[in-house]
Short mmCIF file of C-alpha atoms in Angstrom, two decimals:
data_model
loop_
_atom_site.label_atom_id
_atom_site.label_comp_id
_atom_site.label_asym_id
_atom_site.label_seq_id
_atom_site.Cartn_x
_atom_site.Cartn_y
_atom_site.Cartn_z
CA UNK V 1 0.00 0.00 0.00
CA UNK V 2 1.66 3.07 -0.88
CA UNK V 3 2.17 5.99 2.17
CA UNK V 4 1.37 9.50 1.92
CA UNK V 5 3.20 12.18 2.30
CA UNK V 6 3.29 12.77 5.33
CA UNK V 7 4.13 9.63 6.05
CA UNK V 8 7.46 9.25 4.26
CA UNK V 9 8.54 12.72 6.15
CA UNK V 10 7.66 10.87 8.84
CA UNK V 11 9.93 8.08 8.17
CA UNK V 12 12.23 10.23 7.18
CA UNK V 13 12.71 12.18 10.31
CA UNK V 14 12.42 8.89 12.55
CA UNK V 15 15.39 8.25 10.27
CA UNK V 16 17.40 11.31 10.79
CA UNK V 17 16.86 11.60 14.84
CA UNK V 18 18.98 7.68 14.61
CA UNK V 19 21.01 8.48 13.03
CA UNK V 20 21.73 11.38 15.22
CA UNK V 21 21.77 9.76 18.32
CA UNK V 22 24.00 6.98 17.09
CA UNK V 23 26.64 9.42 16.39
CA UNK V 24 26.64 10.52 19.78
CA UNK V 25 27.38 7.43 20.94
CA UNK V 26 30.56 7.33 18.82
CA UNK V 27 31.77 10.54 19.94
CA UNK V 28 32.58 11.48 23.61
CA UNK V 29 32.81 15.28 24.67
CA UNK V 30 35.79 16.68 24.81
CA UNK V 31 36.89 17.83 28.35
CA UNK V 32 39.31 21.32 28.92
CA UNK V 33 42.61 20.03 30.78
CA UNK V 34 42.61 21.35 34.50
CA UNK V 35 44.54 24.02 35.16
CA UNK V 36 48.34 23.01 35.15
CA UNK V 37 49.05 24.58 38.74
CA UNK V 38 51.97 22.09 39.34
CA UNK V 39 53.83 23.89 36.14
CA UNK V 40 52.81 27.16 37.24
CA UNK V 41 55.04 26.82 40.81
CA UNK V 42 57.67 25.44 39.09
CA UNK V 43 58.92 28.02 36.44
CA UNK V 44 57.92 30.63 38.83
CA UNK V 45 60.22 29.33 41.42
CA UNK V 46 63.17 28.03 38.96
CA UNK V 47 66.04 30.38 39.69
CA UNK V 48 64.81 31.82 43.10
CA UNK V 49 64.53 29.18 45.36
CA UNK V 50 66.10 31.11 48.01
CA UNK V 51 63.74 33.55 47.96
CA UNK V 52 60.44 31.50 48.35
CA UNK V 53 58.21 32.84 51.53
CA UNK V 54 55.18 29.78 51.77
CA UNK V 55 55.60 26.24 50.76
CA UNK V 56 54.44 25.76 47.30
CA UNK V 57 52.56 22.41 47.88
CA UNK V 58 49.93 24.25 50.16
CA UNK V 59 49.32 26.72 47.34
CA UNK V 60 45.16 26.65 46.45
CA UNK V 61 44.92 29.44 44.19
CA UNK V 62 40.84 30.29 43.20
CA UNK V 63 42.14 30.86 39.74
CA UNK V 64 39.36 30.19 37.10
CA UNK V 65 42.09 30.87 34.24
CA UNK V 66 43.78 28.42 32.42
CA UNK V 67 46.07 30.90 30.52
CA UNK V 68 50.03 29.86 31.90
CA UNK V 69 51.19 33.06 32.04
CA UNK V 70 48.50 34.35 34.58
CA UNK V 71 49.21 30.76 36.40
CA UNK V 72 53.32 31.69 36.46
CA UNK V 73 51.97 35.36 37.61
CA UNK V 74 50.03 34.00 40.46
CA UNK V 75 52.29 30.94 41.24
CA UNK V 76 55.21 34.14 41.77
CA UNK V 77 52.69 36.27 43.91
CA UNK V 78 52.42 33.06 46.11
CA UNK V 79 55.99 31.99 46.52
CA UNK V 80 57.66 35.80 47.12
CA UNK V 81 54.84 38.48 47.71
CA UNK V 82 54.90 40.00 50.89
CA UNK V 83 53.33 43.44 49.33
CA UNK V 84 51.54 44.32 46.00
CA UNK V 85 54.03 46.41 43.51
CA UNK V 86 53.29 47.97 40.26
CA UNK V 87 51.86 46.07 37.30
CA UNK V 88 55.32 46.92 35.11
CA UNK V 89 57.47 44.32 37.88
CA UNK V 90 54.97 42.19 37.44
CA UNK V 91 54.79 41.91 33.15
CA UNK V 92 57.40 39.61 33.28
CA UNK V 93 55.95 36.98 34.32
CA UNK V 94 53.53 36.90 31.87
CA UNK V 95 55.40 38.08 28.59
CA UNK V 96 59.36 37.98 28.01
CA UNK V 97 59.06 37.69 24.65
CA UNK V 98 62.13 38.95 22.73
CA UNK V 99 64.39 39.72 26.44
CA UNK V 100 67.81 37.99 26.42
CA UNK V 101 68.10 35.54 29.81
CA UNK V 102 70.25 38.09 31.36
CA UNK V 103 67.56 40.65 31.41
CA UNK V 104 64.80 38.12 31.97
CA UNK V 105 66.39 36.55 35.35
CA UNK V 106 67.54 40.89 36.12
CA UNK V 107 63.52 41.49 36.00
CA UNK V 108 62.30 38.70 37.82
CA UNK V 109 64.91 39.45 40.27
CA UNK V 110 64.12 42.91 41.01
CA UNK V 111 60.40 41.38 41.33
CA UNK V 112 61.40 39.44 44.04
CA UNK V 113 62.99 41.90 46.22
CA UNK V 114 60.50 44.69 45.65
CA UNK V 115 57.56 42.27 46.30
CA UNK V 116 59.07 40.61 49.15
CA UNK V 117 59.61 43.90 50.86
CA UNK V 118 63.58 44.07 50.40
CA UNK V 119 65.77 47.13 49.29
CA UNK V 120 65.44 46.97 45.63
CA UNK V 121 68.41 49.86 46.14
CA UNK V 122 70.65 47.93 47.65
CA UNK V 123 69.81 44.48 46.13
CA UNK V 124 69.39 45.08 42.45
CA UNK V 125 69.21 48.93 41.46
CA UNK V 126 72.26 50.81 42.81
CA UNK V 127 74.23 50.50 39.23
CA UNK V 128 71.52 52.44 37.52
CA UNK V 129 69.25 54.69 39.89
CA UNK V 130 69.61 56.64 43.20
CA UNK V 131 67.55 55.52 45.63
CA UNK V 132 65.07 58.57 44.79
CA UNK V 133 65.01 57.05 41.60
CA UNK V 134 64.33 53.63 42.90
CA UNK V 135 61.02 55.10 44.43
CA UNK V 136 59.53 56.86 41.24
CA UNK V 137 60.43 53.63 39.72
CA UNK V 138 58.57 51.48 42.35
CA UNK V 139 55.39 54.04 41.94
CA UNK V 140 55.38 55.38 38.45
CA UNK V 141 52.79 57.92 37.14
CA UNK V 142 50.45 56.52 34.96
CA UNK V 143 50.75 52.46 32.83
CA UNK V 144 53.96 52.43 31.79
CA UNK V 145 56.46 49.45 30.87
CA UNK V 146 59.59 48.32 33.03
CA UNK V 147 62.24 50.36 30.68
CA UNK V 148 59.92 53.54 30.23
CA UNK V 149 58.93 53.32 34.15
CA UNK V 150 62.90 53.43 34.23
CA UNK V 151 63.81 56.42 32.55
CA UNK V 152 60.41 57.80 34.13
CA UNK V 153 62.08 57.54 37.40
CA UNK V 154 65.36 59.21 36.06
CA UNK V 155 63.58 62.37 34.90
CA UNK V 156 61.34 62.70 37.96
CA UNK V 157 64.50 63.59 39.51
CA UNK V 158 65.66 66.20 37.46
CA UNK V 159 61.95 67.70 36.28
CA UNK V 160 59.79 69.99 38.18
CA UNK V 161 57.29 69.09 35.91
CA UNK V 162 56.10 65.63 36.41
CA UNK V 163 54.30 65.94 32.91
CA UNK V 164 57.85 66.53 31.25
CA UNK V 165 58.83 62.98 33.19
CA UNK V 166 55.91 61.52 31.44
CA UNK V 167 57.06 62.57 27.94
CA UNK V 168 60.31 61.55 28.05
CA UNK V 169 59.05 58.20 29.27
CA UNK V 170 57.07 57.68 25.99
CA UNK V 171 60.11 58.36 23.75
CA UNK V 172 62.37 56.13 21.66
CA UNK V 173 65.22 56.98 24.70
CA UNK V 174 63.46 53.98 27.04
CA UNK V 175 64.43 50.97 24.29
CA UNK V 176 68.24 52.39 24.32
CA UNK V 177 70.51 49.42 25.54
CA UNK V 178 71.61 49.15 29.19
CA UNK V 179 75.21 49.60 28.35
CA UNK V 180 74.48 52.99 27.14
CA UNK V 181 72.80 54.16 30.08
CA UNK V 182 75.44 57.00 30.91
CA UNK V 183 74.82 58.52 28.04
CA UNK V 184 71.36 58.51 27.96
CA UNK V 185 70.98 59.74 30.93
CA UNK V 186 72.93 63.15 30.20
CA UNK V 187 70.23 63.08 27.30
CA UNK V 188 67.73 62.88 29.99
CA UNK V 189 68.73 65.36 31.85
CA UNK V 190 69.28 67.65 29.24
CA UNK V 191 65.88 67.20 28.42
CA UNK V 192 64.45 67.93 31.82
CA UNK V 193 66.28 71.44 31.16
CA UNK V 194 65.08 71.80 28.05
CA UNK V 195 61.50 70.90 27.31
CA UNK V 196 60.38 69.70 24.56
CA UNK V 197 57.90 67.50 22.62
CA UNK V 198 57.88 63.99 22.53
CA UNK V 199 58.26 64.40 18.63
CA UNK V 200 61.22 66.63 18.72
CA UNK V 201 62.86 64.31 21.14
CA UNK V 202 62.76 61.44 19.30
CA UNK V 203 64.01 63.06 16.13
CA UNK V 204 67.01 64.29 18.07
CA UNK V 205 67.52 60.70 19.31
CA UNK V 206 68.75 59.18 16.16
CA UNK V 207 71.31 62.28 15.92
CA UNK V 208 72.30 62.26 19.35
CA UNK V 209 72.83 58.00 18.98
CA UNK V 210 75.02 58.76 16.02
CA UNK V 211 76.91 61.39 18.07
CA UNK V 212 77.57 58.78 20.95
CA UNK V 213 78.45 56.23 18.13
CA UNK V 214 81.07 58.56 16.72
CA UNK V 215 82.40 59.65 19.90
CA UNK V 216 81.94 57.94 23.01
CA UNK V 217 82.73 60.86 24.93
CA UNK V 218 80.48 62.70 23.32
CA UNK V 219 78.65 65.36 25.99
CA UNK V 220 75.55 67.62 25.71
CA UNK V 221 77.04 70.20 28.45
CA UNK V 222 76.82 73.79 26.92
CA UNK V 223 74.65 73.35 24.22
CA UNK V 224 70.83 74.74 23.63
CA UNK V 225 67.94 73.24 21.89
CA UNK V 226 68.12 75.57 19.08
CA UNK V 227 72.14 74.90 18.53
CA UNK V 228 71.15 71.18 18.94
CA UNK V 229 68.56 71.54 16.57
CA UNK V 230 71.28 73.65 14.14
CA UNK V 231 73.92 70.68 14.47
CA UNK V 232 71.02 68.15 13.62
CA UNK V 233 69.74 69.67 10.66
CA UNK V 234 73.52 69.59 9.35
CA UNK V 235 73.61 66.14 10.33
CA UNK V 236 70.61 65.19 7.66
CA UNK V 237 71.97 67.31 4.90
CA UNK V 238 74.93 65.31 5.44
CA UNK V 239 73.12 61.94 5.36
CA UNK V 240 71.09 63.20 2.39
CA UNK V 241 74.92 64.21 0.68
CA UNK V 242 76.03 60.80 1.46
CA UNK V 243 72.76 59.12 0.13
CA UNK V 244 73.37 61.25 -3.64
CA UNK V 245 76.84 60.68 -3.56
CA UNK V 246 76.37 56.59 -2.74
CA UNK V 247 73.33 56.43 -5.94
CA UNK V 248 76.27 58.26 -8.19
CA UNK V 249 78.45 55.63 -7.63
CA UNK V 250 76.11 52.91 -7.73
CA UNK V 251 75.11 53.82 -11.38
CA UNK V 252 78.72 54.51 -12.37
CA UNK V 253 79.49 51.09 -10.37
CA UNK V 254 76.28 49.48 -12.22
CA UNK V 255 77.93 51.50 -15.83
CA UNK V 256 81.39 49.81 -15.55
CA UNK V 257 79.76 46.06 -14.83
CA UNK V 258 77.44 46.85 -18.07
CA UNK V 259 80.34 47.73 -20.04
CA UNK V 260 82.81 45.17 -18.88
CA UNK V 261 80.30 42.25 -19.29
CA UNK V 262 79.39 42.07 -15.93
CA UNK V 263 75.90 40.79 -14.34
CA UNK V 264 75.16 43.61 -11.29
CA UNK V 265 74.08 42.58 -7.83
CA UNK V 266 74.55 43.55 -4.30
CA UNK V 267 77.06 40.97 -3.67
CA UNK V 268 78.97 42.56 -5.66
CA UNK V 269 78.99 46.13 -4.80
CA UNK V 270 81.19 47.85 -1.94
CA UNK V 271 80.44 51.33 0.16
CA UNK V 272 83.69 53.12 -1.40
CA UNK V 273 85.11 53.60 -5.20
CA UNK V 274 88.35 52.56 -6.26
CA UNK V 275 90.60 55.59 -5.83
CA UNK V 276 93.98 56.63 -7.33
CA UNK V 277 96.70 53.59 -7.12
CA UNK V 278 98.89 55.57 -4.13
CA UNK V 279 99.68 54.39 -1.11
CA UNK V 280 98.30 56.00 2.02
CA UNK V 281 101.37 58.11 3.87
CA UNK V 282 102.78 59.12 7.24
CA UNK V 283 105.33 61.06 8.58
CA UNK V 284 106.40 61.12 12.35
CA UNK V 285 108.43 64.67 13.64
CA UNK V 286 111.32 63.02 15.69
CA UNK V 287 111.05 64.16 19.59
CA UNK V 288 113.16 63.50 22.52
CA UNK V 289 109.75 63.64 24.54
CA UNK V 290 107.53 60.79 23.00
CA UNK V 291 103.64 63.03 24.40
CA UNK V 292 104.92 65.77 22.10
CA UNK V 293 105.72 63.21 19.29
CA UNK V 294 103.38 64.69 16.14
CA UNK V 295 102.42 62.00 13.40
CA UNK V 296 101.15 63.22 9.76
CA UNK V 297 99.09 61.34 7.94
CA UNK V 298 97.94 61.87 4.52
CA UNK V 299 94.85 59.55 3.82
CA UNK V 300 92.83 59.02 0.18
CA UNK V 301 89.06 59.98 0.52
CA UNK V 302 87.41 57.44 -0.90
CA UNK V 303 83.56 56.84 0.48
CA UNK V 304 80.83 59.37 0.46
CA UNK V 305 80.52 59.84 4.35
CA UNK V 306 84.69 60.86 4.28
CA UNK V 307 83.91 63.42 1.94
CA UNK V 308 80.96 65.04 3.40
CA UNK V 309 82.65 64.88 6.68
CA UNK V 310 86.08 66.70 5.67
CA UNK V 311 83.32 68.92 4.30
CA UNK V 312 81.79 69.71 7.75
CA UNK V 313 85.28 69.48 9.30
CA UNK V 314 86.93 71.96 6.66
CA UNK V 315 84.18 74.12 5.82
CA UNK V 316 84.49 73.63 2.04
CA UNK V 317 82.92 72.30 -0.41
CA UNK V 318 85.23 69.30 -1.55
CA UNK V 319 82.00 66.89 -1.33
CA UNK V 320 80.97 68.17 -4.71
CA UNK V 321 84.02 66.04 -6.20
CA UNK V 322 82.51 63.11 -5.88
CA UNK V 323 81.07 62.60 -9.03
CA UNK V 324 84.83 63.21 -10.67
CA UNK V 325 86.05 60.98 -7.93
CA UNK V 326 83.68 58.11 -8.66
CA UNK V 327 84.28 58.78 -12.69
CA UNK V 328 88.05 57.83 -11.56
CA UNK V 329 88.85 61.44 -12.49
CA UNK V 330 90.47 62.78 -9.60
CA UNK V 331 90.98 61.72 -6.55
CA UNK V 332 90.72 63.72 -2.79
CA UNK V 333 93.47 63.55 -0.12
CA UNK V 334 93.27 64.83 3.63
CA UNK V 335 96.65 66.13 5.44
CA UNK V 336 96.13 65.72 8.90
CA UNK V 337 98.10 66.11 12.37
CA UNK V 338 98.28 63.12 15.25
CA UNK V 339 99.40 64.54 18.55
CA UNK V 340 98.51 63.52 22.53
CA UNK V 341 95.50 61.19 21.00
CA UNK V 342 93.86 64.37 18.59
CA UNK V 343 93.53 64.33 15.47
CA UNK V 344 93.67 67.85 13.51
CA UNK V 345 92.90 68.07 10.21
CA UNK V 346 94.99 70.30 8.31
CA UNK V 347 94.76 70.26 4.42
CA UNK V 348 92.54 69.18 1.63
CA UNK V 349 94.30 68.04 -1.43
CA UNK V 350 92.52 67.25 -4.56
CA UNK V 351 94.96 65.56 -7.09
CA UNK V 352 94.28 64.93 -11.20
CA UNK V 353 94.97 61.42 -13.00
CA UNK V 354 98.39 62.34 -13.82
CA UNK V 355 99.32 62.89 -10.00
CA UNK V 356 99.68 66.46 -9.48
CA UNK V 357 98.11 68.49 -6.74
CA UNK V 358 95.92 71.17 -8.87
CA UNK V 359 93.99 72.26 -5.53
CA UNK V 360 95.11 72.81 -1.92
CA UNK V 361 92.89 74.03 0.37
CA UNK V 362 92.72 74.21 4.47
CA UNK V 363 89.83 75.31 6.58
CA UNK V 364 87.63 77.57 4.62
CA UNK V 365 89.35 77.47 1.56
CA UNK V 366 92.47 79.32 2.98
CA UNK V 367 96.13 78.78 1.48
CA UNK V 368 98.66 76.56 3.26
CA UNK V 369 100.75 77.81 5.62
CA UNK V 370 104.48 77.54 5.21
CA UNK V 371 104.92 74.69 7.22
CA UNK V 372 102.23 72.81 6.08
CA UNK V 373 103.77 72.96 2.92
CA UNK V 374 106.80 71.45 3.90
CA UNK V 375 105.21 68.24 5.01
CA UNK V 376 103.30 68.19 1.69
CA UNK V 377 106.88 68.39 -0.12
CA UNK V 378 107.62 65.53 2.34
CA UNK V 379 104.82 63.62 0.61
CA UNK V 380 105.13 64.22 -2.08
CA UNK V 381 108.65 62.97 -2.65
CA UNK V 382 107.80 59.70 -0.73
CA UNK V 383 104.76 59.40 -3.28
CA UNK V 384 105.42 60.33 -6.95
CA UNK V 385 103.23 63.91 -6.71
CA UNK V 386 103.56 66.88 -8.18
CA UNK V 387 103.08 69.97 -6.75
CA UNK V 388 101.59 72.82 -9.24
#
């Protein structure tokens, strides 16, 4: 007898609704892991077992999480917190993404004093802050991070004005390496004198890191924000000199390889051109005393950062050679004077292809002086040159 319609959807649901249930009797539901508490005591105590305050077997934490890091933040409360401190100590313990060990163990450590009621000072800080310092680090204004709640603490000593501490801890000054910290904090300081925007500060922070590169002894004492400002804006014409004179030689570089056969590629290129085929010179004035011994050096210029800084140094404008430099059509020498661990430089000497010294120049384009020249006739008997 044949069934109706609504009989076969009938049948057909009855059919469904078995199958159903017969799946669920093939599949068992998936339970979340407990939390891993047992893990949680033991990275937080690994390292610092000397410091632990309560036995870590009796720890019951009401923790509904399951996230590790808030377990390892919450094992490290349990094991060496005698007294709340500032969320920054405490970051550690759930992120140290990207720290070196060194730093990693040097955070956790000062975690453990300052929590467990010890003299961060005296335990941990004392090669970077005072011990006023150590208190604006312990209570920082505002959410800040462990290195910017460092320098925060730094400039709350020097500032009046605790907003100008604030600034300076939202600069590119706080991710400066440790080993620098001398440095930086003459910067800081400076700063507190000197106001300024967070903008303006970190644009004088790549300058003032090349500075410190240059010349470790580099100092801000003396200076202004407006002759800072002065020196940095000569800085970037410099780097933008450099950056012409470096794409002139890399198409003349790029020229040569096309003509010569030559496939191009970076493996291949170098940061200088070749230069004239002479010898590098020196010349040491005998002395009984050996501190008043003066050395003379006369050195090839042959990369775009030499020229533009003999530039700076000489107040000329020999960094326009380059292109006749890098064409292999002259080449540009610096005279210059060793003595007690200076260096002066003295002369700028632009020779031709045939040898001969068609310019001489020394600080602003002035004439050599008589003895100047006689060290250049030194030279230039030692080296083949010809003196127009």
């Amino acid at each position: 007898m044949a069934q109706s319609l609504i009989q076969r959807r009938r049948e057909a649901e009855r059919t469904r609704v078995e199958a159903y249930e017969l799946s669920l009797r093939h599949v068992s539901q998936r339970t979340r892991p407990p939390p891993d508490f047992e893990n949680a005591i033991k990275e937080a105590r690994r390292g610092f077992e000397a410091d632990i305050l309560r036995d870590a077997s009796a720890w019951k934490p009401q923790l509904k999480t399951r996230d590790a890091a808030r377990l390892r933040l919450g094992a490290a409360r349990y094991l060496f917190a005698r007294y709340p401190v500032a969320e920054h100590l405490e970051q550690i313990w759930i992120d140290s993404a990207g720290l070196s060990r060194d730093e990693i163990m040097l955070r956790k450590r000062w975690y453990v004093v300052a929590a467990g009621g010890g003299s961060l000072y005296a335990a941990a800080a004392a090669e970077w802050l005072s011990r006023k310092e150590v208190h604006a680090f312990l209570n920082p204004l505002g959410k800040v991070g462990f290195e910017a709640a460092i320098w925060q603490a730094i400039a709350r000593s020097y500032a009046t004005d605790p907003a100008v501490a604030m600034r300076i801890a939202r600069t590119r000054i706080t991710q400066t390496q440790r080993a620098q910290h001398r440095f930086w904090r003459e910067v800081v300081r400076f700063f507190c004198a000197h106001a300024t925007t967070v903008e303006d500060m970190d644009d004088f922070h790549d300058y003032l890191a090349d500075c410190h590169r240059r010349d470790p002894e580099y100092t801000l004492k003396g200076r202004s924000l407006v002759s800072l400002g002065r020196q940095m804006r000569e800085w970037h014409r410099d780097l933008d000199a450099i950056a012409r004179i470096e794409a002139a030689r890399r198409r003349a570089e790029a020229a040569r390889n096309r003509a010569g056969g030559l496939a191009a590629g970076p493996e291949q290129s170098e940061d200088r051109w070749p230069g004239a085929a002479i010898a590098d010179w020196s010349w040491t004035k005998s002395s009984k005393d050996r501190a008043k011994r003066e050395e003379y050096v006369v050195v090839q210029l042959r990369t775009a950062a030499d020229l533009v800084a003999e530039t700076r140094s000489m107040r000329h404008c020999v960094a326009t050679y380059a292109t006749k430099c890098i064409a292999g059509h002259a080449s540009i020498w610096s005279l210059r004077r060793r003595a007690s661990g200076d260096v002066q430089r003295l002369l700028t000497i632009e020779l031709d292809t045939r040898s001969r010294a068609v310019q001489v120049r020394g600080f602003a384009n002035r004439p050599p002086f008589a003895e100047e020249c006689k060290i250049l006739q030194r030279w230039a008997q030692a080296r083949g040159i010809t003196l127009l």
